Coordinates of C-alpha atoms in Angstrom, one line a residue:
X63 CA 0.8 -28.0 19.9
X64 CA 3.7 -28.2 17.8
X65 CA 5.0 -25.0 15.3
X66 CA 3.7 -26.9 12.6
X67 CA 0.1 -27.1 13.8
X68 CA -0.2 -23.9 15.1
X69 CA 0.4 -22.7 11.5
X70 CA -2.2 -25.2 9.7
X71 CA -5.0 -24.0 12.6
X72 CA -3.8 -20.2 11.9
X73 CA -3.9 -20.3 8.1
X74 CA -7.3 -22.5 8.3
X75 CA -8.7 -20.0 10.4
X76 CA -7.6 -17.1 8.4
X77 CA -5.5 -15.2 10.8
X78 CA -3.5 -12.8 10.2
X79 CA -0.4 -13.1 12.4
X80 CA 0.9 -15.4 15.3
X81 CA 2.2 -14.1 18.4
X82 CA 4.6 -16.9 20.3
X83 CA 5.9 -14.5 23.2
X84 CA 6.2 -16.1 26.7
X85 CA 4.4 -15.4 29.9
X86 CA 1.0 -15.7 28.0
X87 CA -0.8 -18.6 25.3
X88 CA 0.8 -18.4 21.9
X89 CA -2.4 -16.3 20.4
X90 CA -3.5 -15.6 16.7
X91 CA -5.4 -12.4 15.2
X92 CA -7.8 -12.5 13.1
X93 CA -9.7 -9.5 12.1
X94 CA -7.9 -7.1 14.1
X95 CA -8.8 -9.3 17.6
X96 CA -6.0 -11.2 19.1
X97 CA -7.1 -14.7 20.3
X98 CA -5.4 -17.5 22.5
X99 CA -5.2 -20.7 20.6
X100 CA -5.3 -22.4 24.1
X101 CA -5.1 -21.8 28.1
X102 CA -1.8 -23.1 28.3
X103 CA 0.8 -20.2 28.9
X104 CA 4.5 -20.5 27.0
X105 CA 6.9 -21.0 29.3
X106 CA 10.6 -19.5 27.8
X107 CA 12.3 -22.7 27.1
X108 CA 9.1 -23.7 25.1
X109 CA 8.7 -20.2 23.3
X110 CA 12.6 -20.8 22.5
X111 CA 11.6 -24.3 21.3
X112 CA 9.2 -23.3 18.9
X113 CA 11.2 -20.2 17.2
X114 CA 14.3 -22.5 17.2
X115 CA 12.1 -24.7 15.1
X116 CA 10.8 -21.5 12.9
X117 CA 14.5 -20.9 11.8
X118 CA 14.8 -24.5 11.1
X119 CA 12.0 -25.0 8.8
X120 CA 12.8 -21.2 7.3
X121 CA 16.7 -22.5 6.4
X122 CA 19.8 -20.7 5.6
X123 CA 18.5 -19.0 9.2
X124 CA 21.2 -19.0 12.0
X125 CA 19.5 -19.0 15.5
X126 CA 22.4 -18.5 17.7
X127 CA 23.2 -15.5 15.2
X128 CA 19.0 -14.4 16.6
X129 CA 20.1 -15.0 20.2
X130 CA 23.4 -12.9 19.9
X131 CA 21.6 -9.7 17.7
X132 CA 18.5 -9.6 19.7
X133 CA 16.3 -9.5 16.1
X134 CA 15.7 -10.8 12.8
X135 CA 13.4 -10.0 9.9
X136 CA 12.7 -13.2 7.4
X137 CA 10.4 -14.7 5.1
X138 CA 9.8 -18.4 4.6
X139 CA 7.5 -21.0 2.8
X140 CA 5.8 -24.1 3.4
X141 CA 4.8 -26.2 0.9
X142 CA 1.2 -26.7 0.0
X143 CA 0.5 -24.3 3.5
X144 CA 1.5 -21.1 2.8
X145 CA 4.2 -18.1 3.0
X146 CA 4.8 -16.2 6.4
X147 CA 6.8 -13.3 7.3
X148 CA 8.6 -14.0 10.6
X149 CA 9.9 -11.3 13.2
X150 CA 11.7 -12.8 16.0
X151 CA 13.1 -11.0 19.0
X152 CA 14.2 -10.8 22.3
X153 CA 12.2 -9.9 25.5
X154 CA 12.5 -9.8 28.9
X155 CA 15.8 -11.7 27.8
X156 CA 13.4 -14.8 26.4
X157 CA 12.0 -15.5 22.6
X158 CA 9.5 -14.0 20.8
X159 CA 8.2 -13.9 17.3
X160 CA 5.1 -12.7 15.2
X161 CA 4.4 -14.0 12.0
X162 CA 2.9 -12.4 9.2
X163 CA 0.2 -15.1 7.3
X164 CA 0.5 -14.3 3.7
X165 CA -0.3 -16.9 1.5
X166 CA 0.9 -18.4 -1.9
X167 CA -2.2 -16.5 -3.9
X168 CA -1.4 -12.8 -4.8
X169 CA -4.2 -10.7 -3.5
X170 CA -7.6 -9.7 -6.0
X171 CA -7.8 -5.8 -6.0
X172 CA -11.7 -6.3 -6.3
X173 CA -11.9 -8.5 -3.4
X174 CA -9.8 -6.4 -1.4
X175 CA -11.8 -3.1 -2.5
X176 CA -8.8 -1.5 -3.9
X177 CA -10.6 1.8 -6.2
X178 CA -9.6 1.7 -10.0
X179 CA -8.3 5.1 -9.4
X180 CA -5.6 3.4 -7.5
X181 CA -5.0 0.3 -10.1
X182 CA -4.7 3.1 -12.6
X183 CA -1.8 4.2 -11.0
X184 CA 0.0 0.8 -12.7
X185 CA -0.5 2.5 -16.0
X186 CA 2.0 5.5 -15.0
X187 CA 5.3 5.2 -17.4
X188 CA 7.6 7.1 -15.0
X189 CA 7.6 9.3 -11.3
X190 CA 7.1 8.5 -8.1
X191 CA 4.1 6.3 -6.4
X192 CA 3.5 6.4 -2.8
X193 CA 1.5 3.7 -0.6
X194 CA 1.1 5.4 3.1
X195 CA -0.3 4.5 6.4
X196 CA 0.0 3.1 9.6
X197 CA 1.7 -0.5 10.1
X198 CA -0.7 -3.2 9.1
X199 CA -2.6 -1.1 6.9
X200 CA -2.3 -3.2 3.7
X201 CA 0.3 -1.0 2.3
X202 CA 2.4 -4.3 0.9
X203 CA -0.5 -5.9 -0.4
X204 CA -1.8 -2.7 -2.4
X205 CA 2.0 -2.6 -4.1
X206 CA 1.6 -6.6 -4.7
X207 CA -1.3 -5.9 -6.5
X208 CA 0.1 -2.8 -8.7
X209 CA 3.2 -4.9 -9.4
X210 CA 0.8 -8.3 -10.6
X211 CA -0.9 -5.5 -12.6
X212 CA 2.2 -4.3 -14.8
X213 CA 3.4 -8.1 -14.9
X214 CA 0.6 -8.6 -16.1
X215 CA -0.2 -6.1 -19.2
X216 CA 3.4 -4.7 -19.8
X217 CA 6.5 -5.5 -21.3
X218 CA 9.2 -4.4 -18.5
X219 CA 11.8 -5.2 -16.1
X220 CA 10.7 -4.8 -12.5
X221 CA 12.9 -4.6 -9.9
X222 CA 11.6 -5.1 -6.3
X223 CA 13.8 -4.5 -3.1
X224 CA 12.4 -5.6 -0.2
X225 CA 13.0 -6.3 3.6
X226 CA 11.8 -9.1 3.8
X227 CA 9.8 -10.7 0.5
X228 CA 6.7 -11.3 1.1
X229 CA 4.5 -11.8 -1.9
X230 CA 6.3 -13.8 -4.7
X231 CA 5.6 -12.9 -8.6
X232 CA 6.3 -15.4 -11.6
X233 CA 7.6 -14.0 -14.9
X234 CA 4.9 -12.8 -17.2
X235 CA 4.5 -10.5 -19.4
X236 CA 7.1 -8.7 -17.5
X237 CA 10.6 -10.1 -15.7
X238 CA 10.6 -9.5 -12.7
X239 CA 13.9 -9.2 -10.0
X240 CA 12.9 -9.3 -6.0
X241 CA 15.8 -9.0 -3.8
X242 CA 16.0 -9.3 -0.4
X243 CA 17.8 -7.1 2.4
X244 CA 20.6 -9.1 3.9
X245 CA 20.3 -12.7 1.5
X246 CA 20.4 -10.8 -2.0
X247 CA 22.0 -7.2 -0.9
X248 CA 23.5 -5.2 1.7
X249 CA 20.8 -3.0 2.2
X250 CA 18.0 -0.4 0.2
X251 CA 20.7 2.3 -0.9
X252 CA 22.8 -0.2 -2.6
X253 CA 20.7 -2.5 -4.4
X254 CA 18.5 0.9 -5.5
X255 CA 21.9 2.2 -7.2
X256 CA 22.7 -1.3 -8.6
X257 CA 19.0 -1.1 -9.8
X258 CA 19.9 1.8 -11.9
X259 CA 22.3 -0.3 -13.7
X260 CA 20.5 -3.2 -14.4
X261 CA 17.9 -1.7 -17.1
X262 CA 14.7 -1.2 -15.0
X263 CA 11.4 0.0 -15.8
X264 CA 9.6 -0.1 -12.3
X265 CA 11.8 -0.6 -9.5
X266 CA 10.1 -1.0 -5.9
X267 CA 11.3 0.2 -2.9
X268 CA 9.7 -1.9 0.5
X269 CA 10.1 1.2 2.3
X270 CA 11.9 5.1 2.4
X271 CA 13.7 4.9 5.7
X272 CA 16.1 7.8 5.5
X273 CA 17.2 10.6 4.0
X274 CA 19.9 8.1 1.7
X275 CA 17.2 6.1 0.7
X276 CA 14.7 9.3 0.0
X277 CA 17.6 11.1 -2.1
X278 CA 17.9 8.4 -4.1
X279 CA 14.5 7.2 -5.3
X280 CA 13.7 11.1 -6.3
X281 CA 16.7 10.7 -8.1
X282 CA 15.8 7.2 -9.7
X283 CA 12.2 8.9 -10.7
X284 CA 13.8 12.1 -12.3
X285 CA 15.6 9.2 -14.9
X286 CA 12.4 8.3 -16.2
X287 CA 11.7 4.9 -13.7
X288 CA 8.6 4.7 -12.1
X289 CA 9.0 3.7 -8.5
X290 CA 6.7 2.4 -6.0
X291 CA 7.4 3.0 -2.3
X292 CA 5.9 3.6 1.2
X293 CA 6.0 5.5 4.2
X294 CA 4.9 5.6 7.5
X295 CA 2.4 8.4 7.5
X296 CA -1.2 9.1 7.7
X297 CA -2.6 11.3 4.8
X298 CA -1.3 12.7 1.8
X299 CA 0.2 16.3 2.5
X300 CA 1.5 14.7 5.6
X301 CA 3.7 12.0 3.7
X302 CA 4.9 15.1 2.0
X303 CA 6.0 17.2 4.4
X304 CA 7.5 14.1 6.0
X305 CA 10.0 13.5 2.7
X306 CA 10.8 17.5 2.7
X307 CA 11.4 17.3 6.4
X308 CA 13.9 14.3 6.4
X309 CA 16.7 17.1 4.6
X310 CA 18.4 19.7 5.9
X311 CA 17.1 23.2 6.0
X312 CA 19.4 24.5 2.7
X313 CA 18.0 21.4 0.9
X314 CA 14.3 21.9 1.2
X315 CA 13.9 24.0 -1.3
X316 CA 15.5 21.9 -4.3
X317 CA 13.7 18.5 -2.8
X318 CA 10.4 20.7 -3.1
X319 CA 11.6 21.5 -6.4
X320 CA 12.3 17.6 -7.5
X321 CA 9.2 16.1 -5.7
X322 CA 6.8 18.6 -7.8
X323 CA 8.3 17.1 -11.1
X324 CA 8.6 13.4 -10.2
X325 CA 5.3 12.8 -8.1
X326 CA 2.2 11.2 -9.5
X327 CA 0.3 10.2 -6.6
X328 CA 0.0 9.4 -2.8
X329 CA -2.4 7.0 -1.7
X330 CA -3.0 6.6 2.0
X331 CA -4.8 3.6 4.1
X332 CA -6.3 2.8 6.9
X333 CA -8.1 -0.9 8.0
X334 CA -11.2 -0.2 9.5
X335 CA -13.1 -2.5 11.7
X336 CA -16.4 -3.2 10.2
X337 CA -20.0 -3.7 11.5
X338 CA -19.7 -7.8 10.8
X339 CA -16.3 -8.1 12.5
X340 CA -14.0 -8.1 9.4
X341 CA -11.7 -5.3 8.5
X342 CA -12.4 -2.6 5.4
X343 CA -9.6 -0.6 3.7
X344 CA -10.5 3.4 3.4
X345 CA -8.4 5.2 1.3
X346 CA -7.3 9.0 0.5
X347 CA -5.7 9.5 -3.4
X348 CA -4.1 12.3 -4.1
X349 CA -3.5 12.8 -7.9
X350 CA -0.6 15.0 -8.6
X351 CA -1.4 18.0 -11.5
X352 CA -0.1 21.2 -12.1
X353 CA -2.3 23.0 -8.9
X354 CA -0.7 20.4 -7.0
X355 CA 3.0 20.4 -8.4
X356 CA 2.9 24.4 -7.3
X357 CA 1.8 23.5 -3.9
X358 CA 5.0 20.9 -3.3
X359 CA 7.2 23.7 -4.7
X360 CA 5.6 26.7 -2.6
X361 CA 5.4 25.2 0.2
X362 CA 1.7 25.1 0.3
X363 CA 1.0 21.7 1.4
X364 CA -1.5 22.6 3.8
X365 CA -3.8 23.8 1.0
X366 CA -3.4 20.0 -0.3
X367 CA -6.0 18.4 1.5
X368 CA -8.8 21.1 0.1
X369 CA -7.1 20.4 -3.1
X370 CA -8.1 16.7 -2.8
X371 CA -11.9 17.1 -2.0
X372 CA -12.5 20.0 -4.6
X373 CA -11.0 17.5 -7.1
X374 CA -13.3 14.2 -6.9
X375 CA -14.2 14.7 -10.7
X376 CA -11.0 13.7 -11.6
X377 CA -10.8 10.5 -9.1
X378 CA -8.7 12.1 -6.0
X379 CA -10.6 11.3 -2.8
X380 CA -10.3 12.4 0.6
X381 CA -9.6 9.9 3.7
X382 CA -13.1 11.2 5.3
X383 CA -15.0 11.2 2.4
X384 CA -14.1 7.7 2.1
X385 CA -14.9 7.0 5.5
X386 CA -18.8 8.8 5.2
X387 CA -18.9 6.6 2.4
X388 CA -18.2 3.2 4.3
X389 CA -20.6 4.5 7.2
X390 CA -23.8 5.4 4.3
X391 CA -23.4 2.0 3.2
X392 CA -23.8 0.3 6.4
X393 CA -20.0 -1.1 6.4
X394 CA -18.5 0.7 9.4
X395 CA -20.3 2.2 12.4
X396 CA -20.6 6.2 13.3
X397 CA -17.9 5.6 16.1
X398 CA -15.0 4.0 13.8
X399 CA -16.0 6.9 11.3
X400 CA -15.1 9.3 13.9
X401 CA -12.1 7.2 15.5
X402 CA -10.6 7.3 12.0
X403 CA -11.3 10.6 10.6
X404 CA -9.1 13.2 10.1
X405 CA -10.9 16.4 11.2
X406 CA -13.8 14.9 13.9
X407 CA -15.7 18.4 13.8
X408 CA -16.9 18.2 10.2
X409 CA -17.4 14.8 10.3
X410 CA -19.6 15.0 13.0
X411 CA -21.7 17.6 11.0
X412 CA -21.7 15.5 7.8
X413 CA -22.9 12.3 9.9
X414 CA -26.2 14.2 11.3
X415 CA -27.1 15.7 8.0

């Protein structure tokens, strides 16, 4: 099967990523489960072959440049097929990628199951928005669909910066810049302080790496931008403590101090494998107000998660709350309820009531 195939069967299929690493059958996933496409096992010259060919069809890609760093990170399209996200790298000194599937069609928020408390979030003039949760949560896909949402209904300059683009966004009611780490820009800290220059309204930030990074999106929020960014954490007061953590002890206090005033929400994610074999997204919101504001500067962040479930009224929502949802309406099973829960004990209780 040629590299072309493989990605028609994949995308007809639905999967979600590729795997073409040697020693075993190039594979796809598709809800969660990884499949072989065949029985035939890639041999290195042939896994080389078919990423060789991957950086062809990509262009402005150089291979031997892959061979000699050991990684790359790019994005490609094909027409009339789709858009992919490629990773290739080296192992056990042979090739291997995964691709991402991603598609020409920006994602639905109501055929994804994205709450409206989330969507709302689009309708925020200034702060800081965070997306968080584990890799392959749909954290890229929730920011696609806040993005559409302001190109859609506002008048605005939005500025993505992203490593690599994945979903693409026409011009609406809105202009909209994406860059790219390494074709359009050097890297996240420059292209977010060019941003500042370049008249934004919503700038985007694919991910808060570092402290650099960090520093300077609080800093683009307390201008009066609203920016959208993720990390890699798992519940609200947890993506909170992560940002205060990541500077040094004498500057906790005044990043407290910043994140209280620029914060209007943290959403968190999780995929969950449902009773009919397809994946479901379960979410925590946390909606920043003023009880929430003195937390971040007192250092009470552990009171947060309380916070969140006495505050349902007002559209904040708890991670297992969410999940004893899914499991009432006969979407998820007891066991991924637990698997996925944040404090097992309670749920427990709450299942056998």
């Amino acid at each position: 099967m040629n590299i072309m195939e493989m990605l028609q069967t994949a995308v007809s299929k639905g999967a979600s990523d590729i795997f073409i690493i040697s020693g075993c059958p190039a594979s796809y996933k598709i809800n969660d489960v990884i499949q072989p496409m065949n029985e035939e096992k890639l041999m290195p010259d042939n896994a080389k072959q078919m990423i060789s060919r991957i950086f062809e069809i990509a262009g402005q890609r150089d291979f031997q440049s892959f061979l000699h760093k050991g990684d790359d990170d790019f994005s490609f399209s094909i027409p009339k097929l789709g858009r992919f996200r490629c990773n290739a790298y080296l192992q056990r000194n042979s090739c291997a990628a995964v691709l991402r599937i991603l598609g020409f069609e920006l994602p639905e928020p109501h055929t994804l199951h994205i709450p409206q408390a989330v969507m709302d979030l689009a309708n925020k003039e200034r702060g800081l928005v965070l997306i968080t949760g584990p890799a392959g949560s749909g954290k890229t896909t929730t920011l696609a669909c806040l993005i559409e949402q302001i190109n859609q209904t506002r008048n605005s300059h939005i500025i993505t910066i992203e490593d690599p683009i994945e979903f693409l966004h026409a011009h609406k009611q809105s202009i909209v810049s994406q860059r790219e780490i390494d074709n359009d820009t050097r890297g996240y800290i420059p292209a977010l302080r060019a941003a500042l220059r370049q008249a934004p309204n919503v700038i985007l930030i694919g991910e808060m790496r570092d402290y650099e990074t960090i520093s300077t999106a609080v800093t683009a929020a307390e201008t009066g931008q609203l920016i959208f960014s993720t990390l890699h954490t798992l519940g609200a007061s947890n993506a909170i403590d992560r940002i205060i953590d990541v500077f040094p002890q004498n500057q906790q206090y005044q990043i407290r101090v910043q994140l209280s005033m620029v914060l209007q929400a943290v959403v968190c994610q999780q995929l969950i494998p449902s009773v009919n074999g397809t994946l479901v997204p379960a979410f925590e919101i946390l909606l920043v107000n003023s009880a929430i504001r003195h937390m971040i500067r007192e250092a009470k962040t552990h009171q947060i998660d309380n916070a969140i479930s006495a505050n349902a009224a007002i559209g904040m929502l708890s991670m297992d709350n969410d999940l004893l949802r899914l499991h009432r309406e006969g979407m998820i099973s007891r066991e991924n309820a637990l698997t996925y829960c944040t404090n097992v004990e309670l749920m427990n209780k709450k299942l056998s009531t």
